[in-house]
Coordinates of C-alpha atoms in Angstrom, one line a residue:
M1 CA -28.2 9.3 -7.2
V2 CA -31.2 7.1 -7.6
S3 CA -34.5 8.8 -6.7
C4 CA -37.2 6.7 -5.0
V5 CA -40.8 7.2 -4.1
H6 CA -41.5 6.8 -0.4
L7 CA -45.0 5.7 0.0
L8 CA -47.0 5.1 3.1
G9 CA -47.3 1.2 3.2
L10 CA -45.4 -2.0 2.9
R11 CA -43.0 -2.3 -0.1
S12 CA -40.9 -5.4 -0.3
G13 CA -40.1 -5.4 3.5
G14 CA -39.9 -1.7 4.2
L15 CA -42.5 0.8 5.6
F16 CA -41.8 4.2 4.6
V17 CA -43.1 7.8 5.2
S18 CA -44.5 9.9 2.4
G19 CA -42.3 12.4 0.5
P20 CA -40.2 13.7 -0.9
G21 CA -39.4 17.1 0.0
P22 CA -37.7 20.0 -1.8
D23 CA -34.3 20.1 -3.2
A24 CA -31.3 20.3 -0.8
S25 CA -30.6 24.0 -1.4
S26 CA -34.2 25.2 -0.3
S27 CA -34.6 24.3 3.3
P28 CA -33.0 26.3 6.3
H29 CA -32.0 24.9 9.7
Q30 CA -34.5 24.6 12.3
T31 CA -34.8 27.5 14.7
P32 CA -32.7 27.0 17.7
G33 CA -34.9 26.5 20.8
S34 CA -37.8 25.0 18.9
R35 CA -38.9 21.3 19.4
D36 CA -36.1 18.9 19.0
P37 CA -36.1 17.7 15.3
L38 CA -34.7 14.3 16.7
D39 CA -37.7 13.7 19.1
V40 CA -38.8 10.2 18.7
S41 CA -42.1 11.3 17.3
Y42 CA -40.4 12.4 14.1
K43 CA -38.6 9.2 13.6
P44 CA -39.8 7.4 10.3
R45 CA -41.7 4.2 10.8
I46 CA -40.0 1.2 9.3
D47 CA -40.8 -2.6 9.3
T48 CA -38.7 -4.5 11.7
N49 CA -40.0 -7.8 11.1
P50 CA -37.0 -9.8 10.0
Q51 CA -39.1 -12.4 8.2
R52 CA -40.2 -9.9 5.6
Y53 CA -36.6 -9.5 4.4
A54 CA -34.2 -11.8 2.4
Q55 CA -31.9 -13.7 4.9
N56 CA -28.9 -13.4 2.8
V57 CA -28.7 -9.6 2.7
W58 CA -27.9 -7.5 5.6
L59 CA -26.6 -4.0 6.8
T60 CA -23.9 -3.1 9.2
D61 CA -21.9 -0.1 10.3
T62 CA -18.3 0.2 9.4
M63 CA -16.7 -1.5 12.3
Q64 CA -16.7 -4.9 10.4
K65 CA -14.7 -6.3 7.6
V66 CA -16.8 -8.9 5.9
R67 CA -14.3 -11.1 4.0
R68 CA -15.3 -12.5 0.5
D69 CA -14.4 -16.0 1.5
S70 CA -15.8 -16.5 4.9
G71 CA -18.5 -15.4 7.3
T72 CA -22.2 -16.1 7.6
P73 CA -25.0 -13.5 7.0
G74 CA -25.8 -11.1 9.7
T75 CA -29.4 -10.4 10.9
A76 CA -29.7 -6.6 10.7
H77 CA -32.0 -5.7 7.7
W78 CA -32.5 -2.1 8.5
G79 CA -30.2 0.6 10.1
I80 CA -30.0 3.9 11.8
F81 CA -26.8 5.9 11.4
Y82 CA -25.6 9.3 12.9
G83 CA -23.8 12.4 11.6
T84 CA -23.9 16.1 11.4
Q85 CA -23.9 18.8 8.8
N86 CA -20.8 18.6 6.3
E87 CA -19.9 15.2 7.5
F88 CA -19.6 11.9 5.7
V89 CA -21.9 9.2 7.2
D90 CA -21.1 5.6 6.1
F91 CA -22.5 2.2 6.4
Q92 CA -22.2 -1.3 4.6
V93 CA -24.5 -3.4 2.7
H94 CA -23.7 -7.2 2.4
Y95 CA -24.7 -10.1 0.0
H96 CA -24.1 -13.9 0.7
D97 CA -24.5 -16.2 -2.3
P98 CA -26.5 -19.3 -1.1
G99 CA -24.5 -21.7 -3.1
K100 CA -25.0 -21.7 -6.9
G101 CA -23.3 -18.4 -7.9
T102 CA -25.0 -15.1 -8.5
D103 CA -25.0 -13.1 -11.7
N104 CA -25.7 -9.5 -12.2
L105 CA -25.7 -8.4 -8.5
S106 CA -26.3 -4.7 -8.1
I107 CA -26.7 -2.5 -4.9
T108 CA -28.3 1.0 -5.1
V109 CA -29.4 3.6 -2.6
C110 CA -31.9 6.2 -3.2
N111 CA -32.2 9.8 -2.0
F112 CA -32.4 10.6 1.8
V113 CA -35.6 12.4 2.5
Q114 CA -36.8 14.2 5.7
N115 CA -40.5 14.9 5.9
A116 CA -40.9 16.3 9.4
P117 CA -40.3 18.7 10.9
S118 CA -38.7 20.1 7.9
R119 CA -38.8 18.8 4.3
F120 CA -35.4 18.3 2.8
V121 CA -33.7 16.0 0.3
I122 CA -30.1 14.7 0.1
S123 CA -29.7 13.8 -3.5
S124 CA -26.1 14.4 -4.2
N125 CA -22.7 13.2 -3.0
I126 CA -24.2 9.7 -2.2
Q127 CA -21.5 7.2 -3.3
V128 CA -22.1 3.4 -3.5
Y129 CA -18.8 1.7 -3.8
R130 CA -18.2 -2.0 -4.5
E131 CA -15.8 -3.4 -2.1
A132 CA -12.9 -5.3 -3.9
Y133 CA -10.8 -7.8 -2.2
V134 CA -7.1 -8.2 -1.4
P135 CA -5.6 -11.7 -0.9
V136 CA -3.9 -11.4 2.4
G137 CA -1.4 -14.4 2.4
R138 CA -0.4 -16.8 5.2
T139 CA 2.2 -14.3 6.5
V140 CA -0.3 -12.0 8.0
T141 CA 0.7 -8.6 9.5
S142 CA 0.1 -9.5 13.1
T143 CA -1.7 -12.0 15.4
A144 CA -2.2 -9.3 18.0
R145 CA -5.8 -8.4 19.1
T146 CA -5.9 -5.3 16.9
Y147 CA -5.7 -7.7 13.9
Y148 CA -7.9 -10.4 12.5
G149 CA -4.8 -12.7 12.5
S150 CA -5.8 -15.0 9.7
P151 CA -5.2 -15.1 5.9
G152 CA -8.0 -14.6 3.4
S153 CA -9.8 -12.3 1.1
Y154 CA -10.2 -9.0 2.7
P155 CA -12.2 -5.9 1.5
D156 CA -10.3 -2.8 1.0
I157 CA -10.3 -1.3 -2.6
L158 CA -13.4 0.8 -3.0
I159 CA -14.8 1.2 -6.6
P160 CA -17.5 3.9 -6.9
A161 CA -20.3 3.2 -9.3
I162 CA -20.0 6.8 -10.6
D163 CA -16.5 8.4 -10.3
P164 CA -17.5 11.5 -8.2
Y165 CA -14.7 13.7 -9.7
F166 CA -15.1 13.1 -13.6
G167 CA -18.6 11.5 -13.7
Q168 CA -17.3 8.3 -15.2
T169 CA -19.3 5.1 -15.0
T170 CA -17.3 2.1 -13.7
N171 CA -17.8 -1.6 -13.7
A172 CA -18.6 -1.5 -10.1
W173 CA -22.2 -2.9 -10.5
P174 CA -23.4 -5.4 -11.7
I175 CA -21.1 -7.9 -10.6
R176 CA -20.9 -11.8 -10.3
V177 CA -20.5 -13.4 -7.0
A178 CA -19.0 -16.9 -6.9
P179 CA -20.8 -19.8 -5.1
G180 CA -21.0 -19.5 -1.4
E181 CA -19.0 -16.0 -1.3
N182 CA -19.9 -12.6 -0.1
Q183 CA -20.0 -9.3 -1.7
S184 CA -20.2 -6.1 0.1
A185 CA -20.8 -2.4 -0.7
W186 CA -19.7 0.7 1.1
V187 CA -22.1 3.6 1.2
D188 CA -20.9 7.2 1.7
V189 CA -23.4 9.9 2.4
L190 CA -22.1 13.6 2.6
I191 CA -24.7 15.5 4.8
P192 CA -25.1 19.0 3.1
P193 CA -24.0 22.0 5.2
L194 CA -27.6 23.4 5.1
A195 CA -29.3 20.0 6.0
P196 CA -31.6 20.7 8.9
P197 CA -31.2 18.3 11.8
G198 CA -33.6 15.4 12.0
Y199 CA -34.3 12.0 10.6
Y200 CA -33.8 11.1 6.8
L201 CA -35.1 8.0 5.3
A202 CA -33.9 6.1 2.3
S203 CA -34.0 2.5 0.9
V204 CA -31.1 0.3 -0.1
T205 CA -32.1 -1.8 -3.2
V206 CA -30.5 -5.2 -3.8
K207 CA -31.1 -6.5 -7.2
I208 CA -30.1 -9.8 -9.3
G209 CA -30.6 -8.5 -12.9
Q210 CA -34.0 -7.0 -12.9
K211 CA -35.4 -8.9 -9.9
T212 CA -35.5 -7.0 -6.6
L213 CA -34.2 -9.3 -4.0
A214 CA -34.5 -6.8 -1.1
R215 CA -35.3 -3.3 -0.2
M216 CA -34.0 -2.3 3.2
P217 CA -34.7 1.0 5.0
V218 CA -31.9 3.2 6.3
V219 CA -32.3 6.2 8.5
I220 CA -29.7 8.8 9.0
A221 CA -30.2 11.0 12.2
V222 CA -28.5 14.3 11.7
W223 CA -27.2 16.1 14.8
Q224 CA -27.1 20.0 14.8
W225 CA -23.5 21.3 14.8
P226 CA -23.2 24.1 17.4
S227 CA -24.5 27.7 16.6
S228 CA -26.5 26.4 13.5
G229 CA -23.2 25.8 11.7
H230 CA -21.6 22.6 10.2
M231 CA -18.4 20.6 10.5
P232 CA -15.5 22.4 9.1
S233 CA -14.3 21.1 5.5
T234 CA -10.7 21.3 6.5
A235 CA -9.7 19.2 9.4
T236 CA -8.3 21.0 12.5
L237 CA -5.8 18.1 13.1
F238 CA -2.9 18.8 10.8
S239 CA -1.9 15.9 8.5
T240 CA 0.6 15.2 5.8
S241 CA 1.3 12.2 3.5
A242 CA 4.0 11.6 1.0
S243 CA 3.4 10.1 -2.5
G244 CA 5.4 9.4 -5.5
W245 CA 5.4 12.0 -8.3
N246 CA 5.7 9.4 -11.0
T247 CA 3.8 6.5 -9.5
A248 CA 0.5 7.3 -11.3
C249 CA 2.5 7.4 -14.6
V250 CA 3.9 3.9 -14.0
Q251 CA 0.5 2.4 -13.0
F252 CA -1.7 4.0 -15.5
Y253 CA 0.5 4.3 -18.5
G254 CA 3.4 1.9 -17.8
S255 CA 6.1 4.4 -17.5
Y256 CA 6.9 8.0 -16.8
A257 CA 7.9 8.4 -20.6
A258 CA 4.2 7.5 -21.6
C259 CA 2.7 9.6 -19.1
G260 CA 2.0 12.6 -21.6
A261 CA -1.3 11.0 -22.3
Y262 CA -2.6 11.9 -18.7
P263 CA -5.7 14.3 -19.3
G264 CA -4.6 17.8 -19.5
A265 CA -1.0 17.1 -19.8
H266 CA -0.9 17.8 -23.6
G267 CA 2.1 15.4 -24.0
S268 CA 4.2 16.9 -21.1
Q269 CA 5.3 14.2 -18.6
D270 CA 6.0 17.0 -16.0
Q271 CA 2.6 18.3 -16.4
A272 CA 1.2 14.8 -16.3
A273 CA 3.1 14.2 -12.9
T274 CA 1.6 17.6 -11.6
N275 CA -1.9 16.8 -12.7
S276 CA -1.7 13.3 -11.0
V277 CA -0.4 15.0 -7.8
V278 CA -3.3 17.4 -7.9
D279 CA -5.9 14.7 -8.5
R280 CA -4.6 12.7 -5.6
A281 CA -4.4 15.6 -3.3
T282 CA -8.1 16.5 -4.1
L283 CA -9.2 13.0 -3.1
M284 CA -7.3 13.2 0.1
L285 CA -9.0 16.5 1.0
D286 CA -12.2 14.8 0.8
H287 CA -10.8 12.5 3.3
R288 CA -9.8 15.3 5.5
L289 CA -6.2 14.9 4.9
S290 CA -3.4 17.0 3.3
A291 CA -1.2 15.3 0.5
A292 CA 0.9 17.8 -1.1
N293 CA 4.3 16.0 -0.8
P294 CA 5.7 16.4 -3.3
I295 CA 4.8 19.5 -5.0
Y296 CA 6.0 18.6 -8.5
P297 CA 8.1 19.7 -10.4
P298 CA 10.7 20.5 -7.8
Y299 CA 10.7 24.4 -7.9
T300 CA 13.8 26.4 -6.9
T301 CA 13.8 30.2 -7.3
T302 CA 11.0 30.3 -10.0
F303 CA 7.4 29.3 -9.5
S304 CA 5.8 29.5 -12.9
G305 CA 2.6 27.4 -12.8
L306 CA 2.6 26.9 -9.1
E307 CA -0.5 29.1 -8.5
T308 CA -2.3 27.7 -11.6
N309 CA -1.7 24.1 -10.5
Y310 CA -1.7 24.1 -6.7
G311 CA -3.4 27.4 -5.9
P312 CA -7.0 25.8 -5.8
L313 CA -5.7 23.3 -3.3
F314 CA -4.4 26.0 -1.0
D315 CA -7.2 28.4 -1.4
G316 CA -10.0 26.0 -1.0
T317 CA -11.4 26.3 -4.5
A318 CA -10.3 22.7 -5.9
G319 CA -13.1 20.4 -7.1
T320 CA -13.7 18.7 -3.7
M321 CA -17.0 17.4 -2.4
L322 CA -16.2 19.3 0.9
K323 CA -16.6 22.7 -0.5
G324 CA -13.8 24.9 0.7
A325 CA -11.5 22.1 1.8
R326 CA -7.9 23.3 1.6
L327 CA -4.3 22.0 2.4
T328 CA -3.1 22.8 5.8
T329 CA 0.5 21.3 5.2
A330 CA 2.9 21.3 2.3
A331 CA 6.4 19.8 2.3
Y332 CA 9.1 22.1 1.2
A333 CA 10.9 20.0 -1.5
P334 CA 13.2 21.8 -3.9
T335 CA 16.3 20.1 -5.2
N336 CA 18.6 21.7 -2.7
P337 CA 16.5 22.3 0.4
A338 CA 18.3 24.8 2.6
A339 CA 19.4 27.0 -0.3
F340 CA 16.1 28.0 -1.5
A341 CA 14.2 28.5 1.8
T342 CA 14.1 32.2 1.3
Q343 CA 12.5 32.1 -2.0
W344 CA 9.9 29.5 -1.0
A345 CA 8.9 31.4 2.1
A346 CA 8.4 34.5 0.1
E347 CA 6.3 32.8 -2.5
W348 CA 4.1 31.2 0.1
K349 CA 3.7 34.5 1.8
K350 CA 2.8 36.2 -1.6
Q351 CA 0.2 33.8 -2.4
G352 CA -1.2 33.8 1.3
W353 CA -0.4 30.3 2.1
T354 CA 1.8 31.3 5.1
G355 CA 1.7 28.6 7.8
T356 CA 1.1 25.6 5.5
L357 CA 4.9 25.2 4.5
F358 CA 7.4 23.1 6.5
D359 CA 10.7 21.4 5.8
Y360 CA 10.9 17.7 6.4
S361 CA 14.4 18.0 7.6
C362 CA 15.0 14.4 8.5
D363 CA 13.3 11.1 8.8
E364 CA 14.3 8.9 11.7
P365 CA 17.9 10.1 12.2
P366 CA 20.6 8.9 12.0
N367 CA 19.0 6.7 9.3
G368 CA 17.6 9.6 7.3
C369 CA 20.3 12.2 7.9
T370 CA 23.3 12.9 10.2
W371 CA 22.4 14.6 13.6
S372 CA 24.7 17.4 12.8
S373 CA 22.8 18.2 9.6
I374 CA 19.8 19.1 11.7
N375 CA 21.7 21.9 13.4
T376 CA 23.2 23.0 10.1
N377 CA 19.9 23.5 8.2
A378 CA 17.9 25.0 11.0
P379 CA 19.4 28.5 10.8
L380 CA 19.0 28.7 7.0
L381 CA 15.4 27.7 7.4
H382 CA 14.7 30.0 10.3
S383 CA 16.3 33.0 8.4
A384 CA 13.6 32.8 5.8
I385 CA 10.7 35.3 6.1
P386 CA 8.4 33.9 7.5
P387 CA 10.7 31.2 8.9
L388 CA 10.2 27.7 7.8
P389 CA 9.6 25.1 10.6
A390 CA 11.9 22.0 10.6
L391 CA 10.2 18.7 11.1
V392 CA 12.2 15.7 12.4
T393 CA 10.8 12.4 13.3
T394 CA 12.3 11.7 16.6
D395 CA 11.5 11.9 20.3
I396 CA 12.5 14.4 22.9
D397 CA 15.0 12.3 24.8
T398 CA 16.9 11.3 21.7
A399 CA 16.9 14.6 20.2
T400 CA 18.2 16.1 23.5
K401 CA 20.9 13.5 23.8
N402 CA 22.2 14.4 20.4
G403 CA 22.1 18.1 20.9
V404 CA 19.4 19.0 18.3
A405 CA 16.1 19.6 20.3
E406 CA 16.5 23.4 20.0
S407 CA 16.9 23.1 16.2
I408 CA 13.6 21.3 15.8
D409 CA 10.3 23.0 15.4
I410 CA 8.0 20.2 14.7
M411 CA 8.9 17.0 16.6
A412 CA 7.2 13.9 15.5
P413 CA 7.8 10.7 17.7
V414 CA 6.4 7.4 16.6
I415 CA 3.5 6.6 19.0
N416 CA 5.3 3.7 20.3
Y417 CA 7.9 6.2 21.9
L418 CA 5.2 8.7 22.9
D419 CA 3.2 6.3 24.9
P420 CA 5.5 3.2 25.3
Q421 CA 4.0 -0.2 26.3
G422 CA 4.7 -1.1 30.0
R423 CA 5.8 2.5 30.8
A424 CA 4.4 5.8 31.7
S425 CA 3.3 8.0 28.9
Q426 CA 6.2 10.3 27.7
R427 CA 3.8 13.2 26.8
P428 CA 4.8 15.2 29.9
S429 CA 8.4 15.2 28.7
Y430 CA 7.7 17.5 25.9
A431 CA 6.0 20.4 27.9
A432 CA 9.1 22.4 28.5
W433 CA 10.2 22.0 25.0
L434 CA 6.9 23.1 23.7
A435 CA 6.6 26.0 26.1
R436 CA 9.8 27.8 25.0
R437 CA 8.9 30.7 22.8
T438 CA 10.2 30.4 19.4
N439 CA 9.5 31.6 15.8
P440 CA 8.1 29.6 14.2
P441 CA 6.1 28.1 17.2
R442 CA 6.9 24.6 18.2
Q443 CA 4.5 21.8 17.6
L444 CA 4.2 18.1 18.6
W445 CA 3.1 15.5 16.0
T446 CA 3.1 11.7 15.9
Y447 CA 2.8 8.9 13.6
Q448 CA 2.3 5.1 13.5
S449 CA 4.5 2.9 11.4
C450 CA 5.5 -0.7 10.9
M451 CA 7.1 -0.5 14.3
S452 CA 3.6 0.0 15.7
A453 CA 2.5 -3.4 14.2
G454 CA 5.5 -5.1 15.7
T455 CA 7.1 -5.9 12.2
C456 CA 9.0 -4.0 9.7
V457 CA 10.4 -7.1 7.9
N458 CA 8.5 -9.2 5.1
G459 CA 8.0 -12.7 6.4
T460 CA 8.0 -11.7 10.0
I461 CA 4.5 -11.8 11.7
G462 CA 3.9 -9.2 14.6
S463 CA 2.3 -10.3 17.8
G464 CA 2.9 -8.0 20.8
E465 CA 2.3 -4.5 19.7
T466 CA -1.4 -3.3 19.8
Y467 CA -1.2 0.3 18.7
P468 CA -3.5 1.8 16.0
N469 CA -2.6 0.5 12.7
Y470 CA -3.5 1.3 8.9
D471 CA -3.2 -2.3 7.8
I472 CA -5.7 -4.2 5.6
D473 CA -6.0 -7.1 8.1
G474 CA -6.2 -4.7 10.9
V475 CA -9.6 -4.5 12.8
P476 CA -11.6 -1.4 11.9
A477 CA -11.5 0.1 15.4
A478 CA -7.6 0.0 15.3
N479 CA -7.7 1.7 11.6
R480 CA -9.7 4.6 13.1
A481 CA -8.4 5.0 16.6
M482 CA -5.2 7.0 15.7
E483 CA -7.0 10.4 15.7
W484 CA -8.7 9.6 19.1
M485 CA -5.2 8.9 20.3
S486 CA -3.9 12.3 18.8
F487 CA -6.6 14.1 20.7
R488 CA -5.9 12.2 23.9
N489 CA -2.2 12.7 23.7
G490 CA -2.4 16.4 23.0
V491 CA -0.6 16.4 19.7
S492 CA -1.6 18.9 16.8
G493 CA -0.6 16.8 13.8
E494 CA -0.1 13.4 12.2
L495 CA 2.3 12.0 9.7
Y496 CA 1.9 9.1 7.3
F497 CA 5.0 8.0 5.2
D498 CA 3.3 7.1 1.9
L499 CA 0.0 6.8 0.1
D500 CA 1.1 4.6 -2.9
Y501 CA 4.2 2.7 -2.0
A502 CA 3.0 -0.4 -3.7
W503 CA 2.7 1.5 -7.1
K504 CA 6.2 0.5 -7.9
P505 CA 7.2 -0.6 -11.5
G506 CA 6.4 -4.3 -12.0
N507 CA 4.1 -4.4 -8.9
D508 CA 0.3 -4.7 -8.9
P509 CA -1.0 -3.0 -5.7
W510 CA -4.4 -4.8 -6.2
T511 CA -2.6 -8.2 -5.5
Q512 CA 0.6 -7.3 -3.8
P513 CA 0.3 -4.5 -1.3
Y514 CA 2.5 -6.3 1.2
F515 CA 5.8 -4.3 2.3
F516 CA 7.6 -3.9 5.5
G517 CA 5.9 -6.9 7.0
G518 CA 2.4 -5.2 6.8
W519 CA -0.5 -5.7 4.3
G520 CA -1.2 -2.2 2.9
D521 CA 1.6 -0.5 4.7
G522 CA 2.3 2.7 2.9
T523 CA -0.6 2.2 0.3
L524 CA -3.9 3.9 1.1
V525 CA -5.1 4.4 -2.4
Y526 CA -5.2 2.1 -5.4
P527 CA -4.8 2.8 -9.1
G528 CA -8.2 2.8 -11.0
T529 CA -7.1 1.0 -14.2
S530 CA -9.1 -0.2 -16.9
P531 CA -8.6 -4.0 -16.4
Y532 CA -10.1 -3.5 -12.9
I533 CA -12.7 -0.8 -13.2
G534 CA -13.9 -0.9 -16.8
S535 CA -12.5 0.1 -20.2
G536 CA -15.1 3.0 -20.2
V537 CA -13.0 4.9 -17.7
K538 CA -10.8 7.2 -19.9
H539 CA -9.6 9.7 -17.0
P540 CA -7.4 7.7 -14.5
I541 CA -8.8 7.7 -11.0
F542 CA -7.5 7.1 -7.6
L543 CA -9.4 4.7 -5.7
P544 CA -9.8 5.1 -1.8
S545 CA -9.2 2.1 0.6
I546 CA -11.5 1.2 3.4
R547 CA -8.7 2.1 5.7
L548 CA -8.7 5.6 4.2
K549 CA -12.3 5.8 5.1
H550 CA -11.6 4.9 8.5
I551 CA -8.8 7.5 8.9
R552 CA -11.4 10.0 7.6
D553 CA -13.9 9.0 10.1
G554 CA -11.3 9.3 12.9
M555 CA -10.7 12.9 11.7
Q556 CA -14.4 13.5 11.8
D557 CA -14.5 12.0 15.4
Y558 CA -11.6 14.4 16.3
E559 CA -13.8 17.3 15.3
Y560 CA -16.5 16.1 17.7
L561 CA -13.9 15.9 20.5
T562 CA -12.7 19.4 19.7
V563 CA -15.9 21.3 19.4
L564 CA -17.2 19.8 22.6
S565 CA -14.0 20.6 24.5
N566 CA -14.1 24.1 23.1
S567 CA -17.7 24.4 24.4
G568 CA -16.7 23.7 28.1
Q569 CA -17.4 20.0 28.1
G570 CA -13.8 18.7 28.4
K571 CA -14.5 16.4 31.4
F572 CA -17.4 14.9 29.4
V573 CA -15.1 14.3 26.5
S574 CA -12.5 12.8 28.6
A575 CA -15.1 10.5 30.1
Q576 CA -16.1 9.1 26.6
I577 CA -12.5 8.6 25.5
N578 CA -12.0 6.7 28.8
Q579 CA -14.9 4.5 28.1
W580 CA -13.1 2.6 25.4
I581 CA -9.4 3.8 25.5
Q582 CA -7.0 3.2 28.4
N583 CA -3.9 4.3 26.6
S584 CA -2.4 4.3 23.1
Y585 CA -2.0 0.5 23.0
T586 CA -5.0 -0.7 25.1
F587 CA -8.4 0.0 23.7
E588 CA -11.5 -1.9 22.9
T589 CA -11.3 -3.4 19.5
T590 CA -14.7 -4.5 18.4
G591 CA -15.8 -1.0 17.5
A592 CA -18.7 -0.9 19.9
G593 CA -16.9 1.2 22.4
L594 CA -16.0 3.7 19.9
Q595 CA -19.4 3.8 18.3
A596 CA -21.0 4.3 21.7
A597 CA -18.5 7.1 22.5
R598 CA -19.3 8.9 19.3
R599 CA -23.0 8.6 19.7
A600 CA -22.7 10.2 23.2
L601 CA -20.6 13.1 21.9
G602 CA -22.9 13.6 19.0
G603 CA -25.9 13.7 21.3
A604 CA -24.2 16.0 23.6
M605 CA -23.2 18.4 20.9
H606 CA -26.8 18.3 19.5
K607 CA -28.2 19.3 23.0
L608 CA -26.2 22.6 22.8
T609 CA -28.8 23.7 20.4
Y610 CA -31.7 21.6 21.4
P611 CA -31.4 21.1 25.3
P612 CA -33.9 18.8 27.0
K613 CA -36.9 20.4 28.0
P614 CA -37.5 20.7 31.9
R615 CA -39.9 18.3 33.3
A616 CA -43.3 19.5 34.3
A617 CA -43.7 20.1 38.1
G618 CA -45.3 17.3 40.0
R619 CA -44.4 14.6 37.4
N620 CA -42.3 11.7 38.4

């Protein structure tokens, strides 16, 4: 990452404190009970005179989607953002072309430096992505208030300046901006686990060629995680997402037959598919999601290569930015599911991965299977040692009516059925089913789908449904709200049906990610192919979407809710949730309510280590 010198004085519109401090590995946390490192006296001084900044560049948090083809410049030229140890903190930088077109625009961010009360530098895992745009057509996903409701060029694809996994330089910057259009950057900063709490200062530099147009100050305020620890690398809310085993071959090389060229495959198509699944799963772990469905090839009774290929993902030794992140779920997926449950369970137990494996027994029966097959397969799954849980996407009333409730271990109703619009929440209906002692223990998961958008048919525009969504033209608060709903509704896991549905033969996900009536439905990652990200990229890479970042941020929000609830502040947590959420389909959609609740949660968490000092006697 770019290193910059912070001098006491005015530099192109920013006033900076002196520095920098030591490398990120050399400074311990503050001693609990000492002076609060977020005391206002430690806050860096910055220039807040808007006249000293270029008026066509600005900063925002992530609760906006600035389209390429519309929108006027904002007024914020400096920013303060909040996070904790081992959390990704993100924000956006925007540029508006004044009318003649701009050549060679580049955006960089230098190291984040704390000078007081500790000296510490955040110099790695700072990613500056160029936001690439998807042409949302006239048939938008929905006109409900959880959507923007209009066609246009929406930001979604994120191209890193430097690929964080293989160190490859992309064509993210510099970039040409057409006359009168906008270009945005998304910035991710991973706060190191050992970073002491306090204020960290950096600058965002916007250049046109060699000319510096703006240098804007950014402060990250780091809250202390309880007990001088840090946010866990693996999310405590279970998740699982499907993906095709050969879709990467199709997009990167044109076909499965040509996929032997995938790095490390040595000409083997099966190894190429395996390597692509591992690379995709690694990216997803850095977004606090598990994606090991499928595990390829479809093993039966022998597991040669399983430990080598997938072991690091389960053991927490994969090449993730979040050190120690590991898969929490894996779909049992042999060619004949029920017949090999015993062998799979034994293999998972042998490797120490017990508790991660489940059988996706049926998706939305009777469409995905017959009701009777659920009862037939359950005894075979449960006879394994340890028993494999059977997951079925259905609701308690429907499962009971069809006589399969007792054969289901993980029940996953769509959020529309868990908390239906115009009716009381159905969450209490699951209490008795969950309470019955079983082995494996029962779990309640949930998911959102095209049904949650009010449309599952191409050409049909939704209107009445206002649940969380993962659509490109959905507002950021709706993209991020699902994990808050999961906490509020008392569920322990989330499903999502696909990561790369649009990676089909003959389809370009960059221009046509519209399926099931939704823009981006089933496509949360994009193929990093040379026509789009530069011919210098030799190792194919998976590009995250803005929506994937919002899901990750929601997972991080979930950790705040959990750690405070576990610290005896459940009432406070509920109050903050209720500040912006009324139910699963009624919530504040500008993002201001979400951000206010998150800041309150982070502040309360920080005070567990640095409580306010008592006021002196006799003072008002």
